[in-house]
CSV table of C-alpha atoms in Angstrom, one decimal:
chain,number,residue,atom,x,y,z
A,1,MET,CA,0.0,0.0,0.0
A,2,PRO,CA,1.2,3.5,-0.7
A,3,SER,CA,2.8,5.5,2.2
A,4,ALA,CA,0.8,8.3,3.7
A,5,LYS,CA,1.2,11.5,1.8
A,6,LYS,CA,0.9,15.1,2.9
A,7,PRO,CA,-2.5,16.5,1.8
A,8,ALA,CA,-2.4,18.7,-1.3
A,9,THR,CA,-1.5,22.4,-0.6
A,10,SER,CA,-4.7,24.3,0.0
A,11,ILE,CA,-6.2,27.5,1.3
A,12,GLN,CA,-8.7,27.9,4.1
A,13,THR,CA,-10.8,30.8,2.6
A,14,PRO,CA,-13.2,30.2,-0.3
A,15,ILE,CA,-12.2,32.0,-3.5
A,16,PRO,CA,-14.5,34.8,-4.7
A,17,ILE,CA,-17.4,33.4,-6.8
A,18,PRO,CA,-19.5,35.8,-8.9
A,19,THR,CA,-23.2,35.7,-8.5
A,20,ARG,CA,-26.1,37.3,-10.3
A,21,PRO,CA,-28.0,40.1,-8.5
A,22,GLY,CA,-30.6,38.6,-6.2
A,23,ARG,CA,-29.0,35.1,-6.2
A,24,SER,CA,-27.4,33.7,-3.1
A,25,ARG,CA,-23.8,32.7,-3.1
A,26,PRO,CA,-23.4,29.0,-4.0
A,27,THR,CA,-22.1,26.8,-1.3
A,28,ALA,CA,-21.2,23.5,-2.9
A,29,THR,CA,-17.5,24.1,-3.1
A,30,PRO,CA,-15.4,22.8,-0.2
A,31,SER,CA,-13.7,25.8,1.5
A,32,TRP,CA,-10.2,24.3,1.4
A,33,VAL,CA,-9.8,23.6,-2.3
A,34,SER,CA,-7.3,25.8,-4.0
A,35,SER,CA,-8.4,25.7,-7.6
A,36,ALA,CA,-12.2,25.5,-7.6
A,37,TRP,CA,-14.8,27.7,-9.1
A,38,VAL,CA,-18.6,27.3,-9.1
A,39,SER,CA,-21.2,28.5,-11.6
A,40,GLY,CA,-24.0,29.6,-9.4
A,41,TRP,CA,-26.5,30.1,-12.2
A,42,VAL,CA,-27.5,27.0,-14.2
A,43,ASN,CA,-30.0,26.7,-17.0
A,44,ALA,CA,-31.5,23.7,-18.6
A,45,ASP,CA,-29.0,23.9,-21.5
A,46,ALA,CA,-26.0,24.0,-19.2
A,47,VAL,CA,-26.7,20.8,-17.3
A,48,PRO,CA,-25.0,18.0,-19.4
A,49,GLU,CA,-27.3,15.6,-21.2
A,50,ARG,CA,-25.1,12.9,-19.8
A,51,LEU,CA,-26.3,13.7,-16.3
A,52,LEU,CA,-29.9,13.3,-17.3
A,53,GLN,CA,-29.1,10.1,-19.3
A,54,HIS,CA,-27.3,8.6,-16.4
A,55,ILE,CA,-30.2,9.2,-14.0
A,56,ALA,CA,-32.5,7.7,-16.7
A,57,THR,CA,-30.5,4.4,-16.6
A,58,PHE,CA,-31.9,3.8,-13.2
A,59,HIS,CA,-35.5,4.9,-14.0
A,60,PRO,CA,-37.2,6.7,-16.9
A,61,LEU,CA,-37.6,10.5,-16.4
A,62,SER,CA,-40.7,12.5,-17.2
A,63,ALA,CA,-40.3,15.9,-19.0
A,64,GLY,CA,-41.2,17.6,-15.7
A,65,ALA,CA,-38.5,15.8,-13.8
A,66,ARG,CA,-35.9,16.6,-16.4
A,67,ALA,CA,-36.8,20.3,-16.3
A,68,ALA,CA,-36.7,20.3,-12.5
A,69,ILE,CA,-33.2,18.7,-12.3
A,70,ALA,CA,-31.4,21.5,-14.2
A,71,PRO,CA,-31.7,24.4,-11.8
A,72,ALA,CA,-31.0,22.2,-8.8
A,73,PHE,CA,-27.4,21.5,-9.8
A,74,GLU,CA,-24.3,23.7,-9.7
A,75,GLU,CA,-21.2,23.2,-11.8
A,76,VAL,CA,-18.0,22.7,-9.8
A,77,HIS,CA,-14.4,22.7,-11.2
A,78,LEU,CA,-11.7,21.1,-9.0
A,79,GLY,CA,-8.0,20.5,-9.6
A,80,LYS,CA,-5.8,17.4,-9.4
A,81,GLY,CA,-4.9,16.8,-5.8
A,82,ASP,CA,-7.8,18.8,-4.3
A,83,SER,CA,-10.0,17.2,-1.7
A,84,LEU,CA,-13.8,16.9,-2.3
A,85,VAL,CA,-14.4,15.5,1.2
A,86,ARG,CA,-12.1,15.3,4.3
A,87,PRO,CA,-12.5,13.3,7.5
A,88,GLY,CA,-14.6,15.1,10.1
A,89,GLN,CA,-16.6,17.0,7.5
A,90,ILE,CA,-20.3,16.3,7.1
A,91,CYS,CA,-20.9,15.8,3.4
A,92,ARG,CA,-24.0,17.7,2.4
A,93,HIS,CA,-23.8,17.4,-1.4
A,94,LEU,CA,-24.1,14.7,-4.0
A,95,TYR,CA,-21.9,15.1,-7.1
A,96,PHE,CA,-22.2,13.9,-10.7
A,97,LEU,CA,-18.7,13.5,-12.1
A,98,GLU,CA,-18.8,14.8,-15.7
A,99,SER,CA,-15.1,14.4,-16.3
A,100,GLY,CA,-12.0,13.5,-14.4
A,101,ALA,CA,-11.2,10.8,-11.8
A,102,LEU,CA,-11.1,10.6,-8.1
A,103,ARG,CA,-10.7,8.1,-5.3
A,104,GLY,CA,-11.9,7.5,-1.7
A,105,TYR,CA,-9.3,6.4,0.9
A,106,TYR,CA,-8.8,6.0,4.6
A,107,LEU,CA,-5.7,6.4,6.7
A,108,ALA,CA,-4.8,3.2,8.6
A,109,ASP,CA,-1.7,3.2,10.8
A,110,GLY,CA,-0.3,6.1,8.8
A,111,LYS,CA,-0.9,4.5,5.4
A,112,GLU,CA,-3.4,5.4,2.7
A,113,VAL,CA,-5.9,2.6,2.0
A,114,THR,CA,-7.8,3.3,-1.2
A,115,HIS,CA,-11.2,1.6,-1.2
A,116,TRP,CA,-12.9,3.0,-4.4
A,117,PHE,CA,-12.3,4.9,-7.6
A,118,ALA,CA,-14.7,6.9,-9.8
A,119,LEU,CA,-14.3,7.9,-13.4
A,120,ALA,CA,-16.5,10.0,-15.5
A,121,GLU,CA,-20.3,9.7,-15.4
A,122,GLU,CA,-20.8,8.4,-11.9
A,123,PHE,CA,-22.4,9.9,-8.8
A,124,VAL,CA,-19.8,10.4,-6.0
A,125,THR,CA,-19.8,11.6,-2.4
A,126,SER,CA,-19.0,10.2,1.0
A,127,PHE,CA,-22.2,8.1,0.9
A,128,HIS,CA,-22.3,7.2,4.6
A,129,SER,CA,-21.8,10.8,5.7
A,130,PHE,CA,-24.3,12.1,3.1
A,131,SER,CA,-26.9,9.6,4.0
A,132,THR,CA,-26.6,9.7,7.8
A,133,GLY,CA,-25.6,13.3,8.4
A,134,THR,CA,-22.6,12.2,10.4
A,135,ALA,CA,-18.9,13.2,10.0
A,136,SER,CA,-17.0,11.5,7.2
A,137,VAL,CA,-14.2,9.1,8.1
A,138,GLU,CA,-12.8,9.0,4.5
A,139,HIS,CA,-10.9,11.3,2.2
A,140,VAL,CA,-12.3,11.9,-1.3
A,141,GLN,CA,-9.5,13.2,-3.5
A,142,LEU,CA,-9.2,14.3,-7.1
A,143,LEU,CA,-6.8,12.2,-9.2
A,144,GLU,CA,-7.3,14.5,-12.2
A,145,ASP,CA,-8.7,17.9,-12.9
A,146,ALA,CA,-12.5,17.4,-12.9
A,147,VAL,CA,-15.8,18.9,-13.7
A,148,LEU,CA,-18.6,17.9,-11.3
A,149,TRP,CA,-22.3,18.9,-10.9
A,150,SER,CA,-23.4,19.3,-7.3
A,151,ILE,CA,-26.8,19.1,-5.6
A,152,SER,CA,-27.4,19.8,-1.9
A,153,LYS,CA,-29.1,17.2,0.2
A,154,GLU,CA,-32.0,19.7,0.8
A,155,ARG,CA,-32.5,20.3,-2.9
A,156,LEU,CA,-32.4,16.6,-3.6
A,157,ALA,CA,-35.0,16.0,-0.9
A,158,GLY,CA,-37.2,18.6,-2.6
A,159,LEU,CA,-36.9,16.9,-6.0
A,160,LEU,CA,-37.7,13.5,-4.5
A,161,ASP,CA,-40.8,14.9,-2.9
A,162,GLN,CA,-42.0,16.4,-6.1
A,163,HIS,CA,-41.0,13.7,-8.6
A,164,HIS,CA,-41.5,10.2,-7.5
A,165,GLU,CA,-39.6,8.7,-10.4
A,166,LEU,CA,-36.5,10.4,-9.1
A,167,GLU,CA,-37.1,8.7,-5.7
A,168,ARG,CA,-37.3,5.4,-7.5
A,169,ALA,CA,-34.1,6.2,-9.5
A,170,LEU,CA,-32.2,7.0,-6.3
A,171,ARG,CA,-33.4,3.8,-4.6
A,172,ILE,CA,-32.2,1.7,-7.5
A,173,ALA,CA,-28.9,3.6,-7.6
A,174,TYR,CA,-28.3,2.9,-3.9
A,175,GLU,CA,-29.2,-0.7,-4.4
A,176,ARG,CA,-26.6,-1.0,-7.2
A,177,TYR,CA,-24.0,0.8,-5.0
A,178,TYR,CA,-24.4,-1.6,-2.2
A,179,ILE,CA,-24.4,-4.6,-4.5
A,180,ARG,CA,-21.0,-3.4,-5.8
A,181,LEU,CA,-19.8,-3.1,-2.2
A,182,GLU,CA,-20.8,-6.7,-1.5
A,183,GLU,CA,-19.2,-8.0,-4.7
A,184,ARG,CA,-16.0,-6.2,-3.7
A,185,PHE,CA,-16.1,-7.7,-0.2
A,186,LEU,CA,-16.6,-11.2,-1.6
A,187,ASN,CA,-13.9,-10.8,-4.2
A,188,ALA,CA,-11.4,-9.7,-1.5
A,189,GLN,CA,-12.3,-12.7,0.7
A,190,PHE,CA,-12.5,-15.5,-1.8
A,191,ARG,CA,-10.5,-14.6,-4.9
A,192,SER,CA,-6.7,-14.3,-5.4
A,193,ALA,CA,-5.0,-11.0,-6.0
A,194,ALA,CA,-4.1,-12.2,-9.5
A,195,ASP,CA,-7.7,-12.9,-10.3
A,196,ARG,CA,-8.8,-9.5,-9.1
A,197,TYR,CA,-6.2,-7.9,-11.2
A,198,ARG,CA,-7.4,-9.8,-14.3
A,199,ASP,CA,-10.9,-8.4,-13.5
A,200,VAL,CA,-9.4,-4.9,-13.8
A,201,LEU,CA,-7.7,-5.8,-17.1
A,202,GLU,CA,-10.9,-7.2,-18.6
A,203,GLY,CA,-13.5,-5.0,-17.0
A,204,GLN,CA,-11.9,-1.7,-16.1
A,205,PRO,CA,-8.7,-1.3,-18.2
A,206,GLU,CA,-9.0,2.5,-18.1
A,207,LEU,CA,-8.0,2.4,-14.4
A,208,LEU,CA,-4.5,1.2,-15.5
A,209,GLN,CA,-4.1,4.3,-17.6
A,210,ARG,CA,-5.4,6.9,-15.2
A,211,VAL,CA,-4.7,5.6,-11.7
A,212,PRO,CA,-1.2,5.4,-10.1
A,213,LEU,CA,-0.2,1.8,-9.5
A,214,GLY,CA,0.3,2.4,-5.8
A,215,HIS,CA,-3.3,3.4,-5.4
A,216,LEU,CA,-4.4,0.5,-7.5
A,217,ALA,CA,-2.4,-1.9,-5.4
A,218,SER,CA,-3.9,-0.5,-2.2
A,219,TRP,CA,-7.4,-0.9,-3.8
A,220,LEU,CA,-6.6,-4.6,-4.6
A,221,GLY,CA,-5.4,-5.1,-1.0
A,222,ILE,CA,-1.8,-5.9,-1.9
A,223,SER,CA,1.5,-4.2,-1.9
A,224,ALA,CA,3.0,-2.4,-4.8
A,225,GLU,CA,5.7,-5.0,-5.1
A,226,THR,CA,3.1,-7.8,-5.3
A,227,LEU,CA,1.2,-6.0,-8.0
A,228,SER,CA,4.4,-5.6,-10.0
A,229,ARG,CA,5.1,-9.3,-9.7
A,230,ILE,CA,1.6,-10.1,-10.9
A,231,ARG,CA,1.8,-7.7,-13.8
A,232,SER,CA,5.2,-9.2,-14.8
A,233,ARG,CA,3.9,-12.8,-14.6
A,234,LEU,CA,0.8,-12.1,-16.6
A,235,SER,CA,2.8,-10.2,-19.3
A,236,ASP,CA,4.9,-13.4,-19.8
A,237,VAL,CA,1.9,-15.6,-20.4
């Protein structure tokens, strides 16, 4: 697993964000990120079609629901190395990752333990903190410059109350999320590291191009040296 690293250089005061007259200042951006800006005014044309299509993969959306989604999201730009969530923070926003890559990790005995990755067109957050309103115990860190679309928990609750197809879509999304967690647990318990690496080669090859191998080894539950041996052995086959 990779050694613990010093958090990316950051500032403690939010950068100035322009707002239109009569519109409150957006609050989706974490206050410590050093290279973020937020677009506080969003129209239906600005919200990417990929966001709407992604939601529709869980449940079909009515025209009314699609129209209501657009003004509820704010565009967020973050830089490589920035933190989206830090331990101790209560995560109050859900994010759609339009472009970029990030990871979630814990610190255990001074070492970083990566437990998930996200690439473009996924919803990301510290799900336990967001769902329970308790402080996060994980870091969520940008591995690349990223564009995200943020919605607050309060705005999301309002959408769910008004559009029941969105409530069903969220329920299905959570079900799939927890199925993935269970599959990852079972793979870690009953399959070899070499088999898990083969799964990455076959099902998620993009991770090998975009994720540092030290983080990948941590995610697989092995040392960087073991991963190097597996890669070498498989390349000789």
